[in-house]
mmCIF file of N, CA and C in Angstrom:
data_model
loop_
_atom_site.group_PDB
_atom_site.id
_atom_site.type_symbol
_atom_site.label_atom_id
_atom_site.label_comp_id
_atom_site.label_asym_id
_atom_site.label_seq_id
_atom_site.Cartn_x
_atom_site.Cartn_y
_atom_site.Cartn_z
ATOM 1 N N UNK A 1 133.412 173.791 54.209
ATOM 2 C CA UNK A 1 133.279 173.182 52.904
ATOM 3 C C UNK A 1 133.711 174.192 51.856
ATOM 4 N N UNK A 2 134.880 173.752 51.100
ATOM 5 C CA UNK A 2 135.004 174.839 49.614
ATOM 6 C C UNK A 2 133.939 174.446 48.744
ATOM 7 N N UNK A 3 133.897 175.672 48.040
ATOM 8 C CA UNK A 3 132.288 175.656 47.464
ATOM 9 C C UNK A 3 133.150 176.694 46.043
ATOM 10 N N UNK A 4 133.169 176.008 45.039
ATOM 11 C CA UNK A 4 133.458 177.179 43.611
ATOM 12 C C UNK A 4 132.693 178.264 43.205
ATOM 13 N N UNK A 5 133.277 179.367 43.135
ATOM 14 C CA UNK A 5 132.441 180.558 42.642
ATOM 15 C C UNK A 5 133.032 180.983 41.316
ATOM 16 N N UNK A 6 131.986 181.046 40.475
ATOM 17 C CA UNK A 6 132.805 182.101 39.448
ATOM 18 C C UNK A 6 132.691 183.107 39.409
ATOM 19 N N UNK A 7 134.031 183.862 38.842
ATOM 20 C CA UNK A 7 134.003 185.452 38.986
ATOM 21 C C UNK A 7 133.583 185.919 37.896
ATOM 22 N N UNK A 8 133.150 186.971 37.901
ATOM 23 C CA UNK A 8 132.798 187.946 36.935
ATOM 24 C C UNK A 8 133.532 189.345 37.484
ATOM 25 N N UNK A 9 134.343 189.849 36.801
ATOM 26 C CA UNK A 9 134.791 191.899 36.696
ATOM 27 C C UNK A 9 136.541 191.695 36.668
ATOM 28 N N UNK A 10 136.916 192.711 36.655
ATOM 29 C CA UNK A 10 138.319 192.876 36.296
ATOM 30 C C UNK A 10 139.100 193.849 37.719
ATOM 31 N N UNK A 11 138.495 193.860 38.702
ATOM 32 C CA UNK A 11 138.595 194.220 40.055
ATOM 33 C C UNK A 11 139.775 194.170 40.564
ATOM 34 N N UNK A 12 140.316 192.204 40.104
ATOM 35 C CA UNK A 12 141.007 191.389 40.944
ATOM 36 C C UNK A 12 142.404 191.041 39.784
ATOM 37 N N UNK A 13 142.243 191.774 38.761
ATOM 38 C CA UNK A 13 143.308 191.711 38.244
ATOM 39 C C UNK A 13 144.339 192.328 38.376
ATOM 40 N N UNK A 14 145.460 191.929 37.890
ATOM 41 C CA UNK A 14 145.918 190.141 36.795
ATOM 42 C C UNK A 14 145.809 189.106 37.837
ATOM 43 N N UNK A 15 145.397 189.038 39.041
ATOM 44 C CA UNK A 15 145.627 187.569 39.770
ATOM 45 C C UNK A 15 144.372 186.725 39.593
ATOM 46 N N UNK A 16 143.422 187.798 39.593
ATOM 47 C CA UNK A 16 142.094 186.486 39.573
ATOM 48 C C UNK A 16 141.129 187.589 38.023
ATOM 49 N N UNK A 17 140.360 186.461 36.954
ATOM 50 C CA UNK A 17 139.881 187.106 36.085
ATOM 51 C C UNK A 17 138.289 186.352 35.572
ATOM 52 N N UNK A 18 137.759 187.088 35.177
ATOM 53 C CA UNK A 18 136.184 187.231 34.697
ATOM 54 C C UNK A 18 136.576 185.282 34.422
ATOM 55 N N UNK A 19 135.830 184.667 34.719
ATOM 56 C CA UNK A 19 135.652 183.551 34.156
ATOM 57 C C UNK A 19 136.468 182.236 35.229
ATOM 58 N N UNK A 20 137.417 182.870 35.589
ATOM 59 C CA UNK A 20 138.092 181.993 36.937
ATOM 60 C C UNK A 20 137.201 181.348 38.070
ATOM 61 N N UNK A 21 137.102 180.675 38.548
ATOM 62 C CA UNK A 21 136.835 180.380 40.178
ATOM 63 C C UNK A 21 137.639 180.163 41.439
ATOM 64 N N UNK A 22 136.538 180.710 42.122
ATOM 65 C CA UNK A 22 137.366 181.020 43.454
ATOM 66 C C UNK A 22 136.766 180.021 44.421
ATOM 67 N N UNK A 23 137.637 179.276 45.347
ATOM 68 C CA UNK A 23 137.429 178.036 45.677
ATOM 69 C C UNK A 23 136.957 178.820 47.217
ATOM 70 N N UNK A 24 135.982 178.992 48.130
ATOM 71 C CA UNK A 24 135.475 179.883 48.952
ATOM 72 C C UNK A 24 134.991 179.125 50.175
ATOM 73 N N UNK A 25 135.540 179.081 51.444
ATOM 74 C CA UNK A 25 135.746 178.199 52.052
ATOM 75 C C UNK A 25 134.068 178.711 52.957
ATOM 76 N N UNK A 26 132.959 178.367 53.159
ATOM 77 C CA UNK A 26 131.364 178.951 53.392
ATOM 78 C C UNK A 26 131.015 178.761 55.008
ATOM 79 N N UNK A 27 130.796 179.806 55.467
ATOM 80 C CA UNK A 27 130.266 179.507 57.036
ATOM 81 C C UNK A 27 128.858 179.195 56.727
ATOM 82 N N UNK A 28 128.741 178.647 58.137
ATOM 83 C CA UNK A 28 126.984 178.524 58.191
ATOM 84 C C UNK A 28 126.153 179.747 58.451
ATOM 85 N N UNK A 29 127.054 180.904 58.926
ATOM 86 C CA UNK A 29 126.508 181.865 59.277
ATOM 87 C C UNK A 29 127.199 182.911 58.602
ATOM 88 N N UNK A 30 127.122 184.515 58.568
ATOM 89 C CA UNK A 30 127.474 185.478 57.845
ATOM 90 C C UNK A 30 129.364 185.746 58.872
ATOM 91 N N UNK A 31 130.645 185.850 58.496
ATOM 92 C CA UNK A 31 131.514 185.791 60.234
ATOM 93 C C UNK A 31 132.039 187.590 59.695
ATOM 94 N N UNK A 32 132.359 188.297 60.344
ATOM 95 C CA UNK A 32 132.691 189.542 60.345
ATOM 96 C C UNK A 32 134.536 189.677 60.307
ATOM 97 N N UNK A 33 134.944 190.449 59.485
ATOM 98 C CA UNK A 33 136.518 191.078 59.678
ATOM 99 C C UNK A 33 136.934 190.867 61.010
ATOM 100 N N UNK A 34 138.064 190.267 61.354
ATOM 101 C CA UNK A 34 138.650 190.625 62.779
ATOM 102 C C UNK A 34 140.281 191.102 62.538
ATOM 103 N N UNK A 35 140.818 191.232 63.807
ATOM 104 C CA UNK A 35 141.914 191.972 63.987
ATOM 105 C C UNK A 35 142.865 190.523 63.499
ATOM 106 N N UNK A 36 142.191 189.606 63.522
ATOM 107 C CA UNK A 36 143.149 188.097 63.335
ATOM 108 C C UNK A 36 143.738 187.803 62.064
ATOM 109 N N UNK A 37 142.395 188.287 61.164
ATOM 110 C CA UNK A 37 142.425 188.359 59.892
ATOM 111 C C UNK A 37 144.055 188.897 58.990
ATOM 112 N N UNK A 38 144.482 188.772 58.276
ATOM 113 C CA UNK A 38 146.085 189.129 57.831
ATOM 114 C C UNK A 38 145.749 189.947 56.333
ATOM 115 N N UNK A 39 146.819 190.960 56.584
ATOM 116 C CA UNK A 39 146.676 192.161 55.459
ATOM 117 C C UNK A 39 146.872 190.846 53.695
ATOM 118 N N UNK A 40 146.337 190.984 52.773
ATOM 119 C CA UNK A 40 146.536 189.782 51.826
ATOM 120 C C UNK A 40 145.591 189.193 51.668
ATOM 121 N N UNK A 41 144.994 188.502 52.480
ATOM 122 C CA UNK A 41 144.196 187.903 52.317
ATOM 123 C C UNK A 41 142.686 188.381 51.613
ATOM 124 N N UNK A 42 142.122 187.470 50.908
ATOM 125 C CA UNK A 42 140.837 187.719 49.821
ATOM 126 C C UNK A 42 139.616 187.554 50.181
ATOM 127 N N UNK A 43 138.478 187.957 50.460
ATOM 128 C CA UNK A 43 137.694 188.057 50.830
ATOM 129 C C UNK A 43 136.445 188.319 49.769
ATOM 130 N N UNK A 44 135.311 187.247 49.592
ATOM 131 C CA UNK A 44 134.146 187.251 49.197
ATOM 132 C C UNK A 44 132.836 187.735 50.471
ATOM 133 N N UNK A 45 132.133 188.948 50.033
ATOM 134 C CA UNK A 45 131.733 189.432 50.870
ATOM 135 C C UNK A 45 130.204 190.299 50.329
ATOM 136 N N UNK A 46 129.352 190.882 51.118
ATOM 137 C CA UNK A 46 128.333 191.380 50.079
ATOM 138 C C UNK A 46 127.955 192.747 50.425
ATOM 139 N N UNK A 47 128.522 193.903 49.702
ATOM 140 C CA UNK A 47 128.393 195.389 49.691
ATOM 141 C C UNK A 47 126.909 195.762 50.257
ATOM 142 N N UNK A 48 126.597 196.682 50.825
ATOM 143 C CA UNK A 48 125.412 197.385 51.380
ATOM 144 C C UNK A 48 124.423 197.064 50.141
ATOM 145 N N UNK A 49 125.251 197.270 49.077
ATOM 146 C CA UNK A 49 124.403 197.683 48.225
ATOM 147 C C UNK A 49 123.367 195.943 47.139
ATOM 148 N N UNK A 50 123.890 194.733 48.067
ATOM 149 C CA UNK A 50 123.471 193.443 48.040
ATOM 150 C C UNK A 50 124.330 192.693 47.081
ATOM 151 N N UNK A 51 125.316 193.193 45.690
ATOM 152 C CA UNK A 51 126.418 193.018 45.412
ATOM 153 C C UNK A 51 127.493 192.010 46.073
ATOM 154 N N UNK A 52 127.880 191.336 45.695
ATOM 155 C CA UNK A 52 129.225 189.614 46.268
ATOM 156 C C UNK A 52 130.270 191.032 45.439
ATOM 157 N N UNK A 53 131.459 190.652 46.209
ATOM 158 C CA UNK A 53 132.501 191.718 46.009
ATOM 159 C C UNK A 53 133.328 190.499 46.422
ATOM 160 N N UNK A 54 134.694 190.618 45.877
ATOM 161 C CA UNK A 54 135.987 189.493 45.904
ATOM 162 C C UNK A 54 136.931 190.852 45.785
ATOM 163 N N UNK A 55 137.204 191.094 47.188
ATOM 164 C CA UNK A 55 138.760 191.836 47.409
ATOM 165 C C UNK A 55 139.570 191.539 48.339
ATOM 166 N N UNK A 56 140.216 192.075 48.149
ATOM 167 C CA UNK A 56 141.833 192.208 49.175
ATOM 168 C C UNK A 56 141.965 192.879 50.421
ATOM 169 N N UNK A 57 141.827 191.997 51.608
ATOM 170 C CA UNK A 57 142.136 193.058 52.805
ATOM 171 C C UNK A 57 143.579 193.837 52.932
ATOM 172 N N UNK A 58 143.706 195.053 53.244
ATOM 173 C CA UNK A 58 144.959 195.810 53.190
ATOM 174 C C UNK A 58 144.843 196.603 54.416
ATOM 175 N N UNK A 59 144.253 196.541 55.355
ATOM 176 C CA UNK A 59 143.849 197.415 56.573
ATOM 177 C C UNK A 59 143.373 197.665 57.095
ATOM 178 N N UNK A 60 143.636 198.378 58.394
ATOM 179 C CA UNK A 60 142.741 198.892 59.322
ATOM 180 C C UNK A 60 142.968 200.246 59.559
ATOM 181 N N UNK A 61 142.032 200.988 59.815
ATOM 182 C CA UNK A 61 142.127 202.421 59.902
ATOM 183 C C UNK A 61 140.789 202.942 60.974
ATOM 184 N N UNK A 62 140.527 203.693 61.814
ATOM 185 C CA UNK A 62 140.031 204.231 62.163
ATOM 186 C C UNK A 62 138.552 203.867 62.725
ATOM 187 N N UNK A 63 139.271 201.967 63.493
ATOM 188 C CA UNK A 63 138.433 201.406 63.386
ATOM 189 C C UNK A 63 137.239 200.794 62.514
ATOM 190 N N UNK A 64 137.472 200.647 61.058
ATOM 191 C CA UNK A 64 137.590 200.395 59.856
ATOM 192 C C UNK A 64 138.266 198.961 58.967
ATOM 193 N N UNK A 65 137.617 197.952 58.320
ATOM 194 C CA UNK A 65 138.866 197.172 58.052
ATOM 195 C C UNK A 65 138.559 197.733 56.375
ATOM 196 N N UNK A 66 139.856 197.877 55.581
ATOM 197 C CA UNK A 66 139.963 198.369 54.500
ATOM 198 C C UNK A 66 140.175 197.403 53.189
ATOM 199 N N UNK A 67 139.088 197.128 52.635
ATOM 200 C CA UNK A 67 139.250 196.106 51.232
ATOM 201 C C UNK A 67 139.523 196.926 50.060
ATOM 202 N N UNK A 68 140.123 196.554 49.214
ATOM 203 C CA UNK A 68 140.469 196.950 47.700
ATOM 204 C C UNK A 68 140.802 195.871 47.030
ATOM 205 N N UNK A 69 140.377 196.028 45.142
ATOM 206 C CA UNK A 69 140.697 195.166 44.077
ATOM 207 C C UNK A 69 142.184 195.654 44.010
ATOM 208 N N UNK A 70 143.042 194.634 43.433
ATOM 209 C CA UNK A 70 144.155 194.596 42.887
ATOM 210 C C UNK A 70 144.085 195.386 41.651
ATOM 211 N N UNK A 71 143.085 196.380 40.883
ATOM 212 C CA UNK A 71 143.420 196.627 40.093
ATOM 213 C C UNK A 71 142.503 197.861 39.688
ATOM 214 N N UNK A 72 142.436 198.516 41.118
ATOM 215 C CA UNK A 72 141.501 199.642 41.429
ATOM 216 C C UNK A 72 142.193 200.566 42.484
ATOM 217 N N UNK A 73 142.030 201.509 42.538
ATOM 218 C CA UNK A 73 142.565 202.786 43.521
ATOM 219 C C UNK A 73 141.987 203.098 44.676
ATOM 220 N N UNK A 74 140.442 202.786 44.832
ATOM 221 C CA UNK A 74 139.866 202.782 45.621
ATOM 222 C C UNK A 74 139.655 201.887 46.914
ATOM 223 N N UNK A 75 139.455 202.292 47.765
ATOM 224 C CA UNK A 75 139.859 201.785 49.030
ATOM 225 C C UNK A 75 138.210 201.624 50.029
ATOM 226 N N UNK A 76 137.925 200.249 50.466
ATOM 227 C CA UNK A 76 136.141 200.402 50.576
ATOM 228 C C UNK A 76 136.658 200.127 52.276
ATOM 229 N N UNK A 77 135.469 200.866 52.658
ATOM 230 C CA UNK A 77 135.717 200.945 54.303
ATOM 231 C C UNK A 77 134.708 199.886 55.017
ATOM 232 N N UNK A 78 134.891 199.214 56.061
ATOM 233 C CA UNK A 78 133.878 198.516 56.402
ATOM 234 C C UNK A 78 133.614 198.395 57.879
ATOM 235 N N UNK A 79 133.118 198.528 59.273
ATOM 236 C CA UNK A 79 133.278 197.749 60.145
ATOM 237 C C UNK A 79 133.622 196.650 61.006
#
């Protein structure tokens, strides 16, 4: 089921911005990164820190899958 979210932060800019929604397709359960998954693709997800985060998968590294905003330098590591 797509389910609308609105965004809030400037993370995901210029493609997605504070006030937009993101149309978020919802499991019944929490599903984890896989190798299936394709570099591009956007991901709503929730940081250690209990935080919903909307980024960009760009990789894998070191057994690692690697998310970043479109409009940030930083690179978040995950399992």
């Amino acid at each position: 089921e797509m389910t609308p979210v609105p965004l809030n932060g400037s993370s995901m800019f210029p493609f997605l911005r504070s006030g937009d929604e993101l149309l978020v397709d919802m499991f019944d359960s929490p599903r984890s990164l896989s190798t299936e998954d394709q570099v591009g693709e956007i991901f709503l997800y929730r940081c250690p820190s209990g935080e919903w985060v909307c980024h960009r998968y760009v990789g894998q590294a070191q057994n690692n899958f690697l998310l970043k905003g479109d409009w940030t330098y930083q690179i978040e590591a995950y399992k």
